[in-house]
Amino acid sequence: MKYYSLNHNAPKVSFEEAVIQGLATDKGLYFPETISPLTPDFFETIENLSNEEIAFEAIKQFVGNEIPEATLKKIIAETLCFDFPLVEVEKGIYSLELFHGPTMAFKDVGARFMSRCLAYFNKDKKNNTNTVLVATSGDTGGAVASGFLGVEGVEVVILYPSGKVSDIQEKQLTTLGQNIKALEIDGVFDDCQDMVKKAFLDENLKHKNLTSANSINIARWLPQMFYFFFAYKALKKYNKELIFSCPSGNFGNICAGIMAKKLGLPLLHFVASTNVNDTVPRFLASGIYDPRPSKATISNAMDVGNPSNFIRIQEMYHNDLEQFKKDFSSYSFTDSETKTAMKTIHDTSGYIAEPHGAVGYLGLKKELENYPNAIGIFLETAHPIKFLDIVEPTLNVKLPIPQQIESVMGKEKISTKIKTYEELKTFLG
Ligand SMILES: *Cc1c(COP(=O)(O)O)cnc(C)c1O
């Protein structure tokens, strides 16, 4: 399989090159040259397949022969080392829980898959080290740290804004040691992001083989389609149409869902639910793509003003807005609506949703007005404990600490404080 740059000004590359580079040389996102639907037979008998078998069928055309079948199956098995339960919170409305992995956010799936692909590609390159450089506002850092821990030939450097991530998130990215290094930046998330972008462009850092581990990297993005297949498998028996609502920030998750549909998965409609960072809902309403600086909200993993994967979605619809709108809606919600939704869900079913999941629920409810007979699924992208500062006072509950979190809370934080890009360069060496 070859990948082309969506800026159309860079050579086509293999899966391996796309994973190692992250972004094309013209700064475009990579996109697969062909997308071949799976056979009708696959969907008819999907309930007889294990999650690992489903994932293998879904991803194999994107990897091609660049990773041997047996190795790819092993990578998938290690990626999917936890469950993806569907919980019915209201009649016909399900929460697809993506947070049962090691760091309790859906990003575990992509981070685990990508790290193992990189490790495979590095295995024969004795003195070659790739450096994964990543800026985080919270969840990405922890998932990347855990996913890449101990992976040979890969150094991970995580930049996070000092004092602006939660205690749990900070522990998840500063306590692992080994090949994981945390840099505490005296600044905000945008400062971290700017430093990372600058480093990728810096000729003097070429020898570090820098790559990214956010959803612009195809090996982090593509495996996120797996759980749409798993949900279909579980709900197929009801023989109803399915609508998915994804709480969206960089739009990697929803873009993976649309890819699953391209592969033939019979999904009726997608809803991109956002907080007040509403670039995409405004685009659907006006036809004008007008990104704005991000605003801080309680669903902070979605505080994104210019969603990087949206261009991939447009590519899948050949930039045909009318066609796109048949499959896709997008709505935005305020923090106060989000908290009200958390309370409503809790009062009616006892279910505890964190703010991102609650935004997904709100978008789903709105869309189901148009499709009263469909089954609706919202993605619950993180465990409530990760947003306990919001969840506990809003719902007046006390959350027990899950074992995954307990095990990092007692460990010692190790980080290096820096302020300037020059300090980052010196650190990278
Ligand atoms: C990253 C993240 C999101 C946003 O996902 P995208 O794929 O970037 O749209 C939503 N919720 C949580 C908890 C996240 O960590």
Short mmCIF file of C-alpha atoms and ligand atoms in Angstrom, two decimals:
data_model
loop_
_atom_site.label_atom_id
_atom_site.label_comp_id
_atom_site.label_asym_id
_atom_site.label_seq_id
_atom_site.Cartn_x
_atom_site.Cartn_y
_atom_site.Cartn_z
CA MET A 1 0.00 0.00 0.00
CA LYS A 2 1.24 3.46 -0.90
CA TYR A 3 0.33 6.67 0.89
CA TYR A 4 0.13 10.11 -0.68
CA SER A 5 0.32 13.52 0.94
CA LEU A 6 -2.90 15.50 1.13
CA ASN A 7 -0.85 18.56 0.18
CA HIS A 8 0.00 16.74 -3.09
CA ASN A 9 3.57 18.00 -3.15
CA ALA A 10 5.60 15.10 -1.78
CA PRO A 11 6.52 11.63 -3.06
CA LYS A 12 4.29 8.65 -2.34
CA VAL A 13 5.63 6.45 0.44
CA SER A 14 5.23 2.97 1.88
CA PHE A 15 3.38 2.21 5.12
CA GLU A 16 6.75 1.99 6.89
CA GLU A 17 7.91 5.38 5.65
CA ALA A 18 4.58 6.99 6.50
CA VAL A 19 4.75 5.64 10.06
CA ILE A 20 8.37 6.67 10.56
CA GLN A 21 7.92 10.16 9.09
CA GLY A 22 4.53 10.95 10.60
CA LEU A 23 3.96 13.91 8.31
CA ALA A 24 4.93 14.17 4.62
CA THR A 25 7.82 16.43 3.58
CA ASP A 26 5.30 19.02 2.30
CA LYS A 27 3.68 18.96 5.78
CA GLY A 28 0.61 17.16 4.43
CA LEU A 29 -1.13 14.27 6.17
CA TYR A 30 -0.69 10.86 4.59
CA PHE A 31 -3.69 9.10 3.07
CA PRO A 32 -3.94 5.57 1.58
CA GLU A 33 -3.91 5.41 -2.22
CA THR A 34 -6.69 2.82 -2.37
CA ILE A 35 -9.46 1.71 0.00
CA SER A 36 -10.98 -1.70 -0.84
CA PRO A 37 -14.24 -2.67 0.88
CA LEU A 38 -14.27 -5.97 2.77
CA THR A 39 -16.44 -8.78 1.38
CA PRO A 40 -20.19 -8.99 2.19
CA ASP A 41 -19.40 -12.41 3.61
CA PHE A 42 -17.16 -10.83 6.25
CA PHE A 43 -20.02 -8.69 7.55
CA GLU A 44 -22.57 -11.52 7.37
CA THR A 45 -20.48 -13.76 9.59
CA ILE A 46 -18.76 -11.14 11.74
CA GLU A 47 -20.31 -12.48 14.94
CA ASN A 48 -18.29 -15.68 14.52
CA LEU A 49 -15.00 -13.77 14.53
CA SER A 50 -12.93 -12.69 17.53
CA ASN A 51 -12.00 -9.02 17.97
CA GLU A 52 -8.46 -9.86 16.94
CA GLU A 53 -9.61 -11.54 13.73
CA ILE A 54 -11.87 -8.59 12.89
CA ALA A 55 -9.05 -6.10 13.50
CA PHE A 56 -6.69 -8.09 11.31
CA GLU A 57 -9.14 -8.12 8.38
CA ALA A 58 -9.80 -4.39 8.80
CA ILE A 59 -6.16 -3.26 8.88
CA LYS A 60 -4.31 -5.74 6.67
CA GLN A 61 -4.75 -3.87 3.35
CA PHE A 62 -3.23 -0.74 4.92
CA VAL A 63 -0.11 -2.57 6.08
CA GLY A 64 0.23 -4.74 2.96
CA ASN A 65 3.19 -7.10 3.02
CA GLU A 66 5.39 -4.73 5.03
CA ILE A 67 4.78 -6.59 8.27
CA PRO A 68 4.51 -10.40 8.12
CA GLU A 69 1.03 -11.75 8.89
CA ALA A 70 2.08 -13.52 12.07
CA THR A 71 3.80 -10.38 13.41
CA LEU A 72 0.82 -8.19 12.54
CA LYS A 73 -1.47 -10.60 14.39
CA LYS A 74 0.80 -10.42 17.42
CA ILE A 75 0.82 -6.60 17.28
CA ILE A 76 -2.99 -6.62 17.15
CA ALA A 77 -3.23 -9.04 20.09
CA GLU A 78 -0.95 -6.81 22.19
CA THR A 79 -2.90 -3.72 21.13
CA LEU A 80 -6.28 -5.20 22.09
CA CYS A 81 -5.35 -6.43 25.54
CA PHE A 82 -8.56 -5.02 27.10
CA ASP A 83 -12.34 -4.93 26.55
CA PHE A 84 -14.59 -2.50 24.69
CA PRO A 85 -17.93 -2.92 26.46
CA LEU A 86 -21.22 -1.40 25.28
CA VAL A 87 -23.39 -0.19 28.15
CA GLU A 88 -27.05 0.64 27.51
CA VAL A 89 -27.70 3.90 29.37
CA GLU A 90 -31.18 4.52 27.96
CA LYS A 91 -33.40 2.45 25.71
CA GLY A 92 -31.58 2.33 22.35
CA ILE A 93 -28.67 4.49 23.55
CA TYR A 94 -25.33 2.89 24.28
CA SER A 95 -22.04 4.09 25.69
CA LEU A 96 -19.12 2.43 23.90
CA GLU A 97 -16.50 2.39 26.64
CA LEU A 98 -13.05 2.86 25.18
CA PHE A 99 -11.30 3.47 28.49
CA HIS A 100 -10.41 0.03 29.83
CA GLY A 101 -6.80 0.18 28.64
CA PRO A 102 -3.66 0.88 30.69
CA THR A 103 -4.08 4.69 30.80
CA MET A 104 -7.89 4.68 30.70
CA ALA A 105 -8.37 6.69 27.50
CA PHE A 106 -9.08 5.48 23.95
CA LYS A 107 -5.68 6.73 22.84
CA ASP A 108 -4.19 3.53 24.28
CA VAL A 109 -5.36 1.65 21.16
CA GLY A 110 -3.49 3.82 18.66
CA ALA A 111 -0.44 4.31 20.87
CA ARG A 112 0.02 0.58 21.46
CA PHE A 113 -0.39 -0.25 17.78
CA MET A 114 1.93 2.47 16.56
CA SER A 115 4.70 1.71 19.05
CA ARG A 116 4.81 -1.93 18.03
CA CYS A 117 4.88 -1.08 14.32
CA LEU A 118 7.84 1.26 14.92
CA ALA A 119 9.60 -1.41 16.97
CA TYR A 120 9.16 -3.90 14.13
CA PHE A 121 10.54 -1.48 11.53
CA ASN A 122 13.54 -0.73 13.78
CA LYS A 123 14.43 -4.29 14.65
CA ASP A 124 17.29 -4.71 12.16
CA LYS A 125 18.59 -1.17 12.31
CA LYS A 126 21.14 -1.63 15.02
CA ASN A 127 22.24 1.92 15.78
CA ASN A 128 19.09 3.65 14.70
CA THR A 129 16.88 5.35 17.21
CA ASN A 130 13.62 7.11 16.46
CA THR A 131 12.56 9.88 18.76
CA VAL A 132 8.87 10.30 19.29
CA LEU A 133 8.27 13.92 20.20
CA VAL A 134 4.82 14.73 21.44
CA ALA A 135 3.06 17.71 22.99
CA THR A 136 0.16 16.89 25.27
CA SER A 137 -2.65 18.73 26.99
CA GLY A 138 -3.26 15.61 29.08
CA ASP A 139 -4.39 12.28 27.66
CA THR A 140 -2.07 11.78 24.70
CA GLY A 141 1.07 11.95 26.85
CA GLY A 142 0.02 9.17 29.19
CA ALA A 143 -1.12 6.84 26.42
CA VAL A 144 2.06 7.41 24.44
CA ALA A 145 4.26 6.94 27.53
CA SER A 146 2.57 3.66 28.41
CA GLY A 147 2.31 2.42 24.81
CA PHE A 148 5.99 3.03 24.03
CA LEU A 149 7.47 1.99 27.37
CA GLY A 150 10.37 -0.39 26.86
CA VAL A 151 10.04 -0.41 23.05
CA GLU A 152 13.55 -0.86 21.67
CA GLY A 153 14.99 1.73 19.32
CA VAL A 154 12.46 4.35 20.31
CA GLU A 155 13.03 7.29 22.66
CA VAL A 156 9.95 9.22 23.74
CA VAL A 157 10.00 12.88 24.74
CA ILE A 158 6.75 14.33 26.04
CA LEU A 159 6.20 18.06 26.44
CA TYR A 160 3.45 19.19 28.79
CA PRO A 161 2.44 22.57 30.21
CA SER A 162 3.57 22.91 33.82
CA GLY A 163 0.66 23.00 36.28
CA LYS A 164 -1.95 22.63 33.51
CA VAL A 165 -2.51 18.87 33.49
CA SER A 166 -4.27 16.95 36.25
CA ASP A 167 -2.29 15.14 38.98
CA ILE A 168 -3.25 11.78 37.54
CA GLN A 169 -2.26 12.78 34.03
CA GLU A 170 1.06 14.17 35.27
CA LYS A 171 1.89 10.96 37.14
CA GLN A 172 1.02 8.89 34.07
CA LEU A 173 3.62 10.68 31.99
CA THR A 174 6.41 11.40 34.47
CA THR A 175 6.82 8.19 36.49
CA LEU A 176 7.60 5.45 33.98
CA GLY A 177 11.34 6.04 33.38
CA GLN A 178 13.29 3.85 30.91
CA ASN A 179 12.90 5.31 27.39
CA ILE A 180 10.26 7.85 28.41
CA LYS A 181 11.30 11.45 29.22
CA ALA A 182 8.97 14.21 30.35
CA LEU A 183 9.64 17.89 29.78
CA GLU A 184 7.67 20.30 31.88
CA ILE A 185 7.23 23.51 29.91
CA ASP A 186 6.85 26.86 31.61
CA GLY A 187 3.90 27.88 29.41
CA VAL A 188 0.60 26.67 27.99
CA PHE A 189 -0.23 23.77 25.65
CA ASP A 190 0.19 25.94 22.56
CA ASP A 191 3.79 26.68 23.62
CA CYS A 192 4.50 22.94 23.82
CA GLN A 193 2.89 22.42 20.41
CA ASP A 194 4.91 25.28 18.87
CA MET A 195 8.19 23.83 20.16
CA VAL A 196 7.34 20.41 18.72
CA LYS A 197 6.45 21.88 15.34
CA LYS A 198 9.67 23.87 15.29
CA ALA A 199 11.71 20.79 16.12
CA PHE A 200 10.18 18.83 13.23
CA LEU A 201 11.31 21.58 10.83
CA ASP A 202 14.79 21.98 12.35
CA GLU A 203 17.57 20.74 10.03
CA ASN A 204 19.92 20.52 13.02
CA LEU A 205 17.72 17.83 14.56
CA LYS A 206 17.56 15.58 11.44
CA HIS A 207 19.84 13.02 13.12
CA LYS A 208 17.21 12.46 15.85
CA ASN A 209 14.72 10.89 13.38
CA LEU A 210 11.85 12.72 14.98
CA THR A 211 8.32 11.42 14.54
CA SER A 212 4.95 12.30 16.00
CA ALA A 213 2.54 10.06 17.88
CA ASN A 214 -0.70 11.92 17.57
CA SER A 215 -3.49 10.99 15.18
CA ILE A 216 -1.76 12.58 12.19
CA ASN A 217 0.38 9.40 12.24
CA ILE A 218 -1.44 6.71 10.24
CA ALA A 219 -0.40 3.98 12.68
CA ARG A 220 -2.12 5.82 15.51
CA TRP A 221 -5.15 6.81 13.47
CA LEU A 222 -6.11 3.68 11.49
CA PRO A 223 -6.45 1.18 14.38
CA GLN A 224 -9.08 3.46 15.88
CA MET A 225 -11.53 2.01 13.35
CA PHE A 226 -11.44 -1.35 15.15
CA TYR A 227 -13.97 -0.49 17.85
CA PHE A 228 -16.63 0.63 15.35
CA PHE A 229 -16.51 -2.93 13.99
CA PHE A 230 -16.71 -4.38 17.52
CA ALA A 231 -19.81 -2.31 18.31
CA TYR A 232 -21.44 -3.38 15.05
CA LYS A 233 -20.73 -7.00 15.87
CA ALA A 234 -22.40 -6.65 19.28
CA LEU A 235 -25.48 -4.76 18.02
CA LYS A 236 -26.06 -6.51 14.69
CA LYS A 237 -28.63 -8.88 16.21
CA TYR A 238 -31.12 -6.00 16.69
CA ASN A 239 -31.18 -5.42 12.94
CA LYS A 240 -31.48 -1.65 13.35
CA GLU A 241 -29.68 1.27 11.80
CA LEU A 242 -26.70 2.55 13.77
CA ILE A 243 -25.69 6.13 14.48
CA PHE A 244 -22.36 6.95 16.11
CA SER A 245 -21.57 10.14 17.99
CA CYS A 246 -17.89 10.90 18.60
CA PRO A 247 -16.79 13.60 21.03
CA SER A 248 -14.33 15.26 18.67
CA GLY A 249 -11.17 17.33 19.05
CA ASN A 250 -8.66 16.54 16.33
CA PHE A 251 -11.33 14.39 14.60
CA GLY A 252 -9.10 11.29 14.47
CA ASN A 253 -11.68 8.99 16.02
CA ILE A 254 -14.57 10.02 13.81
CA CYS A 255 -12.34 9.94 10.76
CA ALA A 256 -11.47 6.32 11.63
CA GLY A 257 -15.22 5.56 11.92
CA ILE A 258 -15.80 6.96 8.44
CA MET A 259 -12.94 4.80 7.19
CA ALA A 260 -14.73 1.77 8.69
CA LYS A 261 -17.83 2.77 6.71
CA LYS A 262 -15.70 3.03 3.56
CA LEU A 263 -14.64 -0.56 4.20
CA GLY A 264 -18.30 -1.52 4.03
CA LEU A 265 -19.36 -1.39 7.68
CA PRO A 266 -23.11 -0.62 7.50
CA LEU A 267 -23.28 2.51 9.66
CA LEU A 268 -26.05 5.00 8.94
CA HIS A 269 -24.78 8.29 10.24
CA PHE A 270 -21.99 10.02 12.17
CA VAL A 271 -22.24 12.90 14.57
CA ALA A 272 -19.16 14.93 15.47
CA SER A 273 -20.00 16.39 18.86
CA THR A 274 -17.81 19.27 19.96
CA ASN A 275 -17.54 21.68 22.85
CA VAL A 276 -17.54 25.42 22.06
CA ASN A 277 -14.54 24.88 19.81
CA ASP A 278 -16.97 24.68 16.91
CA THR A 279 -14.97 25.09 13.70
CA VAL A 280 -16.60 22.04 12.08
CA PRO A 281 -20.24 22.73 13.10
CA ARG A 282 -19.79 26.26 11.73
CA PHE A 283 -18.32 24.83 8.52
CA LEU A 284 -21.33 22.54 8.00
CA ALA A 285 -23.70 25.44 8.53
CA SER A 286 -21.91 28.00 6.34
CA GLY A 287 -19.66 26.04 3.97
CA ILE A 288 -16.74 28.19 5.12
CA TYR A 289 -13.84 26.61 6.96
CA ASP A 290 -12.71 29.26 9.39
CA PRO A 291 -10.52 27.88 12.21
CA ARG A 292 -10.18 29.97 15.36
CA PRO A 293 -7.83 29.82 18.36
CA SER A 294 -8.96 27.21 20.88
CA LYS A 295 -10.94 28.07 24.01
CA ALA A 296 -10.53 26.27 27.33
CA THR A 297 -13.44 24.02 28.40
CA ILE A 298 -14.15 21.20 30.86
CA SER A 299 -13.80 18.68 28.01
CA ASN A 300 -10.24 19.86 27.49
CA ALA A 301 -9.03 17.02 25.27
CA MET A 302 -11.31 18.56 22.64
CA ASP A 303 -10.06 22.13 22.94
CA VAL A 304 -8.88 22.22 19.36
CA GLY A 305 -9.43 25.18 17.07
CA ASN A 306 -8.19 23.61 13.83
CA PRO A 307 -8.83 19.84 13.82
CA SER A 308 -5.95 18.19 11.99
CA ASN A 309 -7.85 15.16 10.64
CA PHE A 310 -10.71 17.07 9.10
CA ILE A 311 -8.84 17.22 5.80
CA ARG A 312 -8.82 13.40 5.72
CA ILE A 313 -12.59 13.34 6.13
CA GLN A 314 -13.01 15.81 3.29
CA GLU A 315 -10.78 13.61 1.13
CA MET A 316 -13.06 10.63 1.78
CA TYR A 317 -16.00 12.67 0.46
CA HIS A 318 -14.00 14.18 -2.42
CA ASN A 319 -14.75 17.60 -0.92
CA ASP A 320 -18.44 17.17 -1.85
CA LEU A 321 -20.23 18.96 0.97
CA GLU A 322 -23.73 17.81 0.01
CA GLN A 323 -22.74 14.14 -0.12
CA PHE A 324 -20.86 14.56 3.14
CA LYS A 325 -23.83 16.07 4.96
CA LYS A 326 -25.94 12.97 4.16
CA ASP A 327 -23.63 10.91 6.37
CA PHE A 328 -22.41 13.46 8.85
CA SER A 329 -23.70 16.10 11.25
CA SER A 330 -21.87 18.19 13.82
CA TYR A 331 -23.14 20.05 16.86
CA SER A 332 -21.44 22.05 19.59
CA PHE A 333 -22.31 22.30 23.29
CA THR A 334 -21.36 24.57 26.15
CA ASP A 335 -19.84 23.49 29.47
CA SER A 336 -23.10 24.17 31.23
CA GLU A 337 -25.05 21.94 28.78
CA THR A 338 -22.38 19.29 29.28
CA LYS A 339 -22.74 19.32 33.08
CA THR A 340 -26.53 19.17 32.78
CA ALA A 341 -26.21 16.14 30.51
CA MET A 342 -23.87 14.43 33.00
CA LYS A 343 -26.51 14.95 35.70
CA THR A 344 -29.38 13.77 33.49
CA ILE A 345 -27.55 10.59 32.54
CA HIS A 346 -26.66 9.94 36.17
CA ASP A 347 -30.17 10.65 37.47
CA THR A 348 -31.95 8.46 34.92
CA SER A 349 -29.61 5.48 34.80
CA GLY A 350 -26.97 5.84 37.49
CA TYR A 351 -24.35 5.90 34.73
CA ILE A 352 -21.35 8.15 35.31
CA ALA A 353 -20.22 9.91 32.14
CA GLU A 354 -17.24 12.25 32.10
CA PRO A 355 -17.45 15.54 30.16
CA HIS A 356 -16.24 14.23 26.76
CA GLY A 357 -18.69 11.32 26.80
CA ALA A 358 -21.47 13.69 27.87
CA VAL A 359 -20.79 15.93 24.86
CA GLY A 360 -21.04 12.80 22.70
CA TYR A 361 -24.36 11.91 24.35
CA LEU A 362 -25.77 15.38 23.68
CA GLY A 363 -24.94 15.24 19.97
CA LEU A 364 -26.41 11.76 19.73
CA LYS A 365 -29.71 12.78 21.37
CA LYS A 366 -30.03 15.66 18.95
CA GLU A 367 -29.44 13.48 15.89
CA LEU A 368 -31.77 10.71 17.06
CA GLU A 369 -34.64 13.18 16.73
CA ASN A 370 -34.15 12.70 12.97
CA TYR A 371 -33.85 8.91 13.23
CA PRO A 372 -36.21 7.75 16.00
CA ASN A 373 -35.88 4.06 15.11
CA ALA A 374 -32.11 3.91 15.02
CA ILE A 375 -29.79 2.67 17.76
CA GLY A 376 -27.42 5.37 18.95
CA ILE A 377 -23.91 4.85 20.26
CA PHE A 378 -21.73 7.54 21.83
CA LEU A 379 -18.04 6.95 22.43
CA GLU A 380 -17.01 7.27 26.07
CA THR A 381 -13.40 8.26 25.43
CA ALA A 382 -11.99 8.38 28.97
CA HIS A 383 -12.67 6.93 32.41
CA PRO A 384 -14.45 9.41 34.73
CA ILE A 385 -11.52 9.22 37.16
CA LYS A 386 -9.39 11.11 34.63
CA PHE A 387 -11.71 14.09 35.00
CA LEU A 388 -12.52 13.66 38.67
CA ASP A 389 -12.23 17.41 39.40
CA ILE A 390 -15.34 17.89 37.25
CA VAL A 391 -17.16 14.60 37.75
CA GLU A 392 -17.17 14.42 41.56
CA PRO A 393 -18.59 17.90 42.30
CA THR A 394 -21.00 17.85 39.33
CA LEU A 395 -22.55 14.51 40.28
CA ASN A 396 -21.88 14.70 43.98
CA VAL A 397 -20.18 11.31 43.96
CA LYS A 398 -16.89 9.91 45.18
CA LEU A 399 -15.10 7.79 42.59
CA PRO A 400 -13.06 4.77 43.63
CA ILE A 401 -9.51 4.86 42.24
CA PRO A 402 -9.03 2.10 39.63
CA GLN A 403 -5.99 -0.11 39.97
CA GLN A 404 -4.32 1.26 36.78
CA ILE A 405 -4.32 4.73 38.34
CA GLU A 406 -3.49 3.65 41.89
CA SER A 407 -0.32 2.01 40.66
CA VAL A 408 1.15 5.27 39.28
CA MET A 409 -0.05 7.64 42.02
CA GLY A 410 2.54 6.46 44.52
CA LYS A 411 5.48 6.75 42.14
CA GLU A 412 7.95 9.60 42.05
CA LYS A 413 7.58 12.26 39.36
CA ILE A 414 10.67 12.76 37.22
CA SER A 415 10.62 15.66 34.78
CA THR A 416 12.92 18.36 33.41
CA LYS A 417 11.70 21.94 33.51
CA ILE A 418 12.42 24.05 30.46
CA LYS A 419 11.23 27.35 29.06
CA THR A 420 12.75 27.93 25.63
CA TYR A 421 13.20 26.12 22.32
CA GLU A 422 16.99 26.31 22.76
CA GLU A 423 16.66 24.32 25.97
CA LEU A 424 14.63 21.70 24.09
CA LYS A 425 17.39 21.42 21.47
CA THR A 426 20.06 21.04 24.11
CA PHE A 427 17.96 18.37 25.81
CA LEU A 428 17.51 16.41 22.58
CA GLY A 429 21.25 16.73 21.86
C1 LIG B 1 -8.20 12.89 22.46
C2 LIG B 1 -9.52 12.84 23.12
C3 LIG B 1 -10.71 13.18 22.43
C4 LIG B 1 -10.70 13.72 21.02
O1 LIG B 1 -10.45 12.72 20.07
P1 LIG B 1 -10.09 13.09 18.55
O2 LIG B 1 -9.81 11.80 17.89
O3 LIG B 1 -8.89 13.98 18.60
O4 LIG B 1 -11.28 13.79 17.97
C5 LIG B 1 -11.91 13.04 23.10
N1 LIG B 1 -11.96 12.63 24.38
C6 LIG B 1 -10.85 12.32 25.07
C7 LIG B 1 -10.98 11.90 26.48
C8 LIG B 1 -9.59 12.40 24.48
O5 LIG B 1 -8.49 12.10 25.18
#
